[in-house]
Amino acid sequence: MMIKEHSNSWCIVQDVMDVAREGFYESLFSLGNGYMGVRGFHEDDTQKLPHERSQFIAGIFDYIDSGITDMVNTPNYLHTKFMVEGEPFDINQGKVLDYKSILNMKRGTLTRTILWENNLGQITKMEKERFISLHDLHLACLRYTLTPMNYSGELVIETGIDGSVRNSPINDDQMKVNNKTIKLLTKVDAEASQGSGYLEMITQTRKEAVAESYVVKPLTNQEHIVENTGIQEDCYVGSRYVIDGHEGSAYTFEKYISVYTSRDGVEELKETTLRLSEEAGRIGYAELLRQHELAWAKKWHIADIQIGENQRIQQAIRYNIFQLIQTNAEHDHRVSIGARGIMHGRYKGCYFWDTEIFMLPFFLYTNPEAAKNLLLYRYHTLEGARENAKAMNLKGIKYPWMSSADGREQCESWDTGSCEIHINGDIPYAIDHYYQVTGDVDFILNYGAEIYMETARYWSSRFSYDEKKDIYNMLFVKGPNEYGGVTLNNTYTSFMALHNIQLAMEAISLLKEHDQWEAFANKLDFEYGELDQWQDILDKAVIHYDEEKQLYIEDQHFFDLEPVSLEDFKDGETPLYKKICFDRLQRYRVLKQADVIQLMTLFPKAFTMEEKLVAWETYEPITLHDSTLSFGTHALFAATLGLDQVAWDYFEKSVVLDIEDVMHNTDTEGIHSASLGISWQAIIFGFAGLVLEDGGLSMYPRMPKQWGKIQFNVVYRNNIIHVSIMEDLAEVTLSKESPLDQMDIKIWDQLLSLEKGKIKQLNKPVTQPQDQTLEQLG
Amino acid sequence: MMIKEHSNSWCIVQDVMDVAREGFYESLFSLGNGYMGVRGFHEDDTQKLPHERSQFIAGIFDYIDSGITDMVNTPNYLHTKFMVEGEPFDINQGKVLDYKSILNMKRGTLTRTILWENNLGQITKMEKERFISLHDLHLACLRYTLTPMNYSGELVIETGIDGSVRNSPINDDQMKVNNKTIKLLTKVDAEASQGSGYLEMITQTRKEAVAESYVVKPLTNQEHIVENTGIQEDCYVGSRYVIDGHEGSAYTFEKYISVYTSRDGVEELKETTLRLSEEAGRIGYAELLRQHELAWAKKWHIADIQIGENQRIQQAIRYNIFQLIQTNAEHDHRVSIGARGIMHGRYKGCYFWDTEIFMLPFFLYTNPEAAKNLLLYRYHTLEGARENAKAMNLKGIKYPWMSSADGREQCESWDTGSCEIHINGDIPYAIDHYYQVTGDVDFILNYGAEIYMETARYWSSRFSYDEKKDIYNMLFVKGPNEYGGVTLNNTYTSFMALHNIQLAMEAISLLKEHDQWEAFANKLDFEYGELDQWQDILDKAVIHYDEEKQLYIEDQHFFDLEPVSLEDFKDGETPLYKKICFDRLQRYRVLKQADVIQLMTLFPKAFTMEEKLVAWETYEPITLHDSTLSFGTHALFAATLGLDQVAWDYFEKSVVLDIEDVMHNTDTEGIHSASLGISWQAIIFGFAGLVLEDGGLSMYPRMPKQWGKIQFNVVYRNNIIHVSIMEDLAEVTLSKESPLDQMDIKIWDQLLSLEKGKIKQLNKPVTQPQDQTLEQLG
């Protein structure tokens, strides 16, 4: 019986086997639970090189060079070999009669069915299913079924854990070919016996232990198994079953994998690891899958966004949400989310501003605890940021452009690592966003204030005072637009810096209110002269603004750049830096991605509609969107300007970015995490028009005409708000009980009419009843 | 008999053994003949690591990474082991009773005598001498003498060629610790027999073959030799002698080494290599040394500079000249001179502007053929420079900031490699300098013109036209001052670019004069519109000049930088970048090295005395001289300004830079080639005041009061001019015959009186008699 399923808004189906597209599907079909991620490669793909069988665990990094780490490619627990009559089940040989891979996002499973005829005309059906449990983060389960369709003969299945994986660290320089692989893991312990195995390896320098064990169980027709052995070789443990295969009989094997590392704080690593795979084997695949699906159901209940009839976009929206959830270690406050999550080694697994500016809002409005943990990662890496500022001979703390587990700078390109400093303002911005949405005063008092103050100190030493003109310049800086050179007074960066200083000053008031200021000031050796200097900077920092045009200018020399026609340049969606080097691009008046516009999306209330329109008219026509951070930002901004069609066009590109491989690099670079996040923002902040103002939430919906409706939830100050917008109706309901745990939502009704085609403010539609907080109900 | 020699103006003597200083002496005592260079390590030092036994051959590079090469550390033909009674002669053990190393610059020899007592009280004297033949570039000779002073017993000497060397490529980033070594050589052929051996190895990627052979001959008391065997192991060939040592008997061995590579164009590499070491063995050490000394005598005859009584400075001047000659492959027009010559692997052996701007004048005025070969290297690497310009999406050619044998960019730091572009004007400048000194029209017609045109094309595409202001800006550029940021309109760079364009325009006239223009223009697809654009750039390029102050401003934002007090910063001669990172330094108004002042030394006639003084007063007080290119330039410039004492102070630092380890890095970084050259320039262009003007040579001597006299030669338009300046007398003589070959100088008298303390121009003191060219006499 072949699977009849087709693509729908929950399922992505690949029904043609195409070797050239396998890399793309491997990225697309990545599975994870935040703790660990595996790419969608075939368990038994004999062509895969050791560095291509990528399985990552959040926070497991090791040094590959002096001071430089890479996310470690961990032992491959998917490893499986299938043999038919002594020959490998190799879909590159013989004939594939039917092929289907299905990623089911609702269930969180990857299912594959292959009907394969070998050169002797023997037809074998293989069914494979895997999931990485969202219920138990240390658990992965696989199920294989082999059926000899038109013959009887010997079948062999061997499955285990392969530790001969390698890392292939990809250079910062996007144009440089990578040809090195590195072995980062050494075997510590290995055991294999009938139907189970254990492999423990340790990273080379940081000595992080990675322990994996499995139990494999034959489920059907066990009487046909003629041999069952454990295999142990070098860095490999496996179990081998030889089957006297009967025509038409299905042979199903279930594999239960347990993964723990030295980061997990368990006392007895080996025992803990073995215990879980054994217990899983006892509980059984069906029950484990049920628990996993339930965990996903809880996620979807809060995080799903439903639109009208557009199945392609509905599927893409869900894919964005699905991967955001999969790639975030929501319970672990010691890690953040890499630019390619835990699904690809690109950017060495490092964390960028992508997390705080692009991804965090999704978690902030659907799972605030996860957002808090992401921000706590930055607090835990204060020391690295302090060292980084010191290394740059500046005060306070400087968050690295590329951060790995311990928060030390991993960027090796000087112009980016040293000059693209706005991240130091982006993180405080995100903390403030968290505070505004959650009202979590304790977070500011305990963590946020220190970050605000220390980043403000950094900025105060990063501005250069010009005595003659009595101004503060931000010299040698690079804004978000990475085609811009190292230039002066980038508006985005300076605005962020000033906002950061303001946050620090506000935090002082908050600390005073809570009688914590004195102790805090002592701890940080705060001097009041610092405050004067901050105020002086707020008064005198240069922001280039053309009063007449009402134009915020990207940086001091933006209009010294050579004007060009984009038509002469652009070649489909291929980024221009593949044709023109960065050195040349910096002298052209083009943008790689949103810069001033990025700023305006972050501070929707700080600019007039006229300023926004002028910025749009100035920058949008010369923006190449050669960064995946750009489409979604433009969609969001266009929506807030009421530019419906262009908003939709940008949104479409952003939301299908990976699922339709818009950038032609989803195969080699993995899933673009920031694009997942900004697509979500484009819907919520753009189309639904949600905005924080006057101490509350407002909405200015601009429903795309392509959609009949939109329904979603946001968590605001411990309440879950269900929003439903239909053409001319917006309905907002507030849950009275904690649905995060109970999924039991009661309706708190508030009906609002919207005049079609007009923007109408829902003045603070939601108040926060004191008696309805999650904490009280949870 | 111990050597009684002391340091004098020809000899540098080390008479104390100090392990902590060995690295310094290894650099200082480097020997070479342009073809090959060896550091001054002890042949038998058992502590040395494989990457520290450095012997380089000009032009032998291999890839260490994608597109990145390193100068290959070639097999160690010095390798020797000495044993006394079965224990190694190890000066780290036992007692050193007397120790002396002598670098004799006149003879080109390194001699060492060690009187050593082992733990049994046995005293052994060891005498070692080596030279790298300047007469036959493929030949090196060693002589060892062992004498048991107070005992009879077994002595062993084993000497051979050790191919187990490794490279230790040092990162561009000066602050990054290097901890990698790489094996670049593989054995191809090895043979060893009694008293001779052959080893041929091949580089990994470029497959350059390096062949070395030796013949070793016992010279004295051969009847005491009880064993004589050849040894061959892995990448090693050697000869072992066991001696029944008699008290008071001296045992002398001579070793003749031959070195050839696949770059040498010899038909039969092995036979050629073996033939030379065998022939050398027949000719004998004494005669080979005589030939070598004669070759040096010829060099010194032209290149020596004699000053009065100051032996310290006289020695240092000779050391500078000695190393310049040793490190330049004068006969090979396919290579240039690395920033650390062929004596150290720093900067991966790459060639910088250091050659053309700092070193070339020495060769140009003492050995014009060598200067021509240096410039021909740039012509031969046109293709690499063309690819480089193309890779940067610009027209024409762009010489790499760091160039290795094939002329491809080796610099991996973006801000330097992409932005420090002035080298593209420095090379044309040097070609013009060569032309002015030699009058070699053919060179311009055949080589120079093409370089001028293609670099001018580069500049025309590198300037950015600002339509609104009708000006050309040079955006995102870094000048010679490497503490400056990536900024706008660096005066040095723009001036060089404009000079370059002028040279190209003049070359057009020259080509037309010689009826070669049309063919040339066709070959280069020259369009007349290009000429209009060049003229437009000459008219409208921005050079920041303060009319009121008569000040050339380093770059557009130099006075936006934060003013600082140097006293707060500077800590002896340790470069500031060791304490403050480059990112921070760029915002301080300080200079690492001469920038505007560098420009003014290159164009002494282009600026008024007032402009020079203003530049000096502006920039000198804030210059840190954290580049070894800086002291000499400041000495030269100060001398031309009549600032006698400060000129002397700077000169002193420059001329003893390596010999007295001013920068504290001569050990780990090797000899600073550019400093050697600029020290020479400070004497000739500074103190002697030699300047090209009005189509001839002028001199404006400003004798340091520390010197009684100065005597030197310069070669100008095929004549050797002997210059002698004594307090108030300058005497200039011109040789009538070619002394380069015959060393027979006749005097062409021209006596000039100088008013003491005043600057007086010697108007074209030298004319070029048509009948006295080198070519006619040579």
PDB file of C-alpha atoms in Angstrom, chain A residues 65-66 68 176-177 179-180 391-394 412 414-415 418-419 461-466 468-469 473 475-476 485-488 556-557 559-562 579-581 583-584 586-587, chain B residues 65-66 68 176-177 179-180 391-394 412 414-415 418-419 461-466 468-469 473 475-476 485-488 556-557 559-562 579-581 583-584 586-587:
ATOM      1  CA  ASP A  65      41.637  27.240  15.413  1.00  0.00           C
ATOM      2  CA  SER A  66      43.076  29.573  18.010  1.00  0.00           C
ATOM      3  CA  ILE A  68      37.658  29.969  16.902  1.00  0.00           C
ATOM      4  CA  LYS A 176      36.107  31.248  -0.612  1.00  0.00           C
ATOM      5  CA  VAL A 177      35.873  27.567  -1.434  1.00  0.00           C
ATOM      6  CA  ASN A 179      38.055  22.199   1.182  1.00  0.00           C
ATOM      7  CA  LYS A 180      39.003  21.210   4.669  1.00  0.00           C
ATOM      8  CA  ALA A 391      40.243  43.637  23.647  1.00  0.00           C
ATOM      9  CA  MET A 392      38.895  46.510  21.577  1.00  0.00           C
ATOM     10  CA  ASN A 393      40.144  48.963  24.223  1.00  0.00           C
ATOM     11  CA  LEU A 394      36.668  50.214  24.988  1.00  0.00           C
ATOM     12  CA  GLU A 412      37.296  36.763  11.549  1.00  0.00           C
ATOM     13  CA  TRP A 414      37.717  42.760  10.323  1.00  0.00           C
ATOM     14  CA  ASP A 415      35.220  44.992   8.568  1.00  0.00           C
ATOM     15  CA  SER A 418      34.980  45.156  14.345  1.00  0.00           C
ATOM     16  CA  CYS A 419      32.725  47.599  12.544  1.00  0.00           C
ATOM     17  CA  SER A 461      33.626  55.218  24.573  1.00  0.00           C
ATOM     18  CA  ARG A 462      32.836  54.304  20.972  1.00  0.00           C
ATOM     19  CA  PHE A 463      31.647  57.781  19.955  1.00  0.00           C
ATOM     20  CA  SER A 464      34.473  60.193  19.078  1.00  0.00           C
ATOM     21  CA  TYR A 465      34.073  63.708  20.357  1.00  0.00           C
ATOM     22  CA  ASP A 466      34.935  66.483  17.908  1.00  0.00           C
ATOM     23  CA  LYS A 468      35.897  71.946  17.206  1.00  0.00           C
ATOM     24  CA  LYS A 469      32.324  71.230  16.184  1.00  0.00           C
ATOM     25  CA  ASN A 473      30.790  61.167  15.616  1.00  0.00           C
ATOM     26  CA  LEU A 475      33.620  56.815  13.129  1.00  0.00           C
ATOM     27  CA  PHE A 476      34.482  53.714  11.072  1.00  0.00           C
ATOM     28  CA  GLY A 485      31.612  50.422   3.398  1.00  0.00           C
ATOM     29  CA  VAL A 486      33.239  51.177   6.699  1.00  0.00           C
ATOM     30  CA  THR A 487      31.921  54.678   6.988  1.00  0.00           C
ATOM     31  CA  LEU A 488      30.868  57.449   9.377  1.00  0.00           C
ATOM     32  CA  GLN A 556      27.589  60.415   6.158  1.00  0.00           C
ATOM     33  CA  HIS A 557      28.890  59.392   2.751  1.00  0.00           C
ATOM     34  CA  PHE A 559      25.321  60.210  -1.298  1.00  0.00           C
ATOM     35  CA  ASP A 560      29.004  60.309  -2.271  1.00  0.00           C
ATOM     36  CA  LEU A 561      28.574  56.796  -3.626  1.00  0.00           C
ATOM     37  CA  GLU A 562      28.293  56.098  -7.334  1.00  0.00           C
ATOM     38  CA  LYS A 579      29.320  38.619  -9.221  1.00  0.00           C
ATOM     39  CA  ILE A 580      30.806  41.797  -7.755  1.00  0.00           C
ATOM     40  CA  CYS A 581      33.196  41.814  -4.847  1.00  0.00           C
ATOM     41  CA  ASP A 583      35.138  46.052  -2.143  1.00  0.00           C
ATOM     42  CA  ARG A 584      33.562  47.253  -5.360  1.00  0.00           C
ATOM     43  CA  GLN A 586      30.726  49.484  -1.235  1.00  0.00           C
ATOM     44  CA  ARG A 587      31.236  52.355  -3.685  1.00  0.00           C
TER      45      ARG A 587
ATOM     46  CA  ASP B  65      45.521  27.093   1.745  1.00  0.00           C
ATOM     47  CA  SER B  66      43.203  27.852  -1.134  1.00  0.00           C
ATOM     48  CA  ILE B  68      47.510  31.240  -0.339  1.00  0.00           C
ATOM     49  CA  LYS B 176      47.287  36.015  16.612  1.00  0.00           C
ATOM     50  CA  VAL B 177      49.374  33.207  18.026  1.00  0.00           C
ATOM     51  CA  ASN B 179      50.544  27.163  16.464  1.00  0.00           C
ATOM     52  CA  LYS B 180      50.420  25.251  13.236  1.00  0.00           C
ATOM     53  CA  ALA B 391      38.378  40.100  -9.118  1.00  0.00           C
ATOM     54  CA  MET B 392      37.888  43.559  -7.627  1.00  0.00           C
ATOM     55  CA  ASN B 393      35.658  44.494 -10.563  1.00  0.00           C
ATOM     56  CA  LEU B 394      37.969  47.252 -11.703  1.00  0.00           C
ATOM     57  CA  GLU B 412      43.935  37.952   3.799  1.00  0.00           C
ATOM     58  CA  TRP B 414      40.337  42.933   4.026  1.00  0.00           C
ATOM     59  CA  ASP B 415      41.179  46.408   5.256  1.00  0.00           C
ATOM     60  CA  SER B 418      41.585  45.703  -0.458  1.00  0.00           C
ATOM     61  CA  CYS B 419      42.107  49.240   0.806  1.00  0.00           C
ATOM     62  CA  SER B 461      37.893  53.071 -12.277  1.00  0.00           C
ATOM     63  CA  ARG B 462      38.858  53.341  -8.613  1.00  0.00           C
ATOM     64  CA  PHE B 463      37.963  57.029  -8.241  1.00  0.00           C
ATOM     65  CA  SER B 464      34.261  57.681  -7.662  1.00  0.00           C
ATOM     66  CA  TYR B 465      32.779  60.596  -9.510  1.00  0.00           C
ATOM     67  CA  ASP B 466      30.490  62.852  -7.521  1.00  0.00           C
ATOM     68  CA  LYS B 468      26.732  66.988  -7.700  1.00  0.00           C
ATOM     69  CA  LYS B 469      30.074  68.484  -6.752  1.00  0.00           C
ATOM     70  CA  ASN B 473      36.683  61.003  -4.588  1.00  0.00           C
ATOM     71  CA  LEU B 475      36.476  56.303  -1.264  1.00  0.00           C
ATOM     72  CA  PHE B 476      37.286  53.628   1.314  1.00  0.00           C
ATOM     73  CA  GLY B 485      41.089  53.703   9.286  1.00  0.00           C
ATOM     74  CA  VAL B 486      39.480  52.914   5.998  1.00  0.00           C
ATOM     75  CA  THR B 487      38.730  56.480   5.057  1.00  0.00           C
ATOM     76  CA  LEU B 488      38.286  58.935   2.190  1.00  0.00           C
ATOM     77  CA  GLN B 556      39.333  63.673   4.714  1.00  0.00           C
ATOM     78  CA  HIS B 557      38.611  62.702   8.302  1.00  0.00           C
ATOM     79  CA  PHE B 559      40.992  65.960  11.985  1.00  0.00           C
ATOM     80  CA  ASP B 560      37.773  64.241  13.074  1.00  0.00           C
ATOM     81  CA  LEU B 561      39.929  61.780  14.992  1.00  0.00           C
ATOM     82  CA  GLU B 562      40.370  61.972  18.746  1.00  0.00           C
ATOM     83  CA  LYS B 579      48.668  47.195  23.583  1.00  0.00           C
ATOM     84  CA  ILE B 580      45.816  48.808  21.675  1.00  0.00           C
ATOM     85  CA  CYS B 581      43.923  47.076  18.915  1.00  0.00           C
ATOM     86  CA  ASP B 583      40.160  49.121  15.635  1.00  0.00           C
ATOM     87  CA  ARG B 584      40.692  51.488  18.544  1.00  0.00           C
ATOM     88  CA  GLN B 586      42.109  54.173  13.979  1.00  0.00           C
ATOM     89  CA  ARG B 587      40.030  56.682  15.925  1.00  0.00           C
TER      90      ARG B 587
END
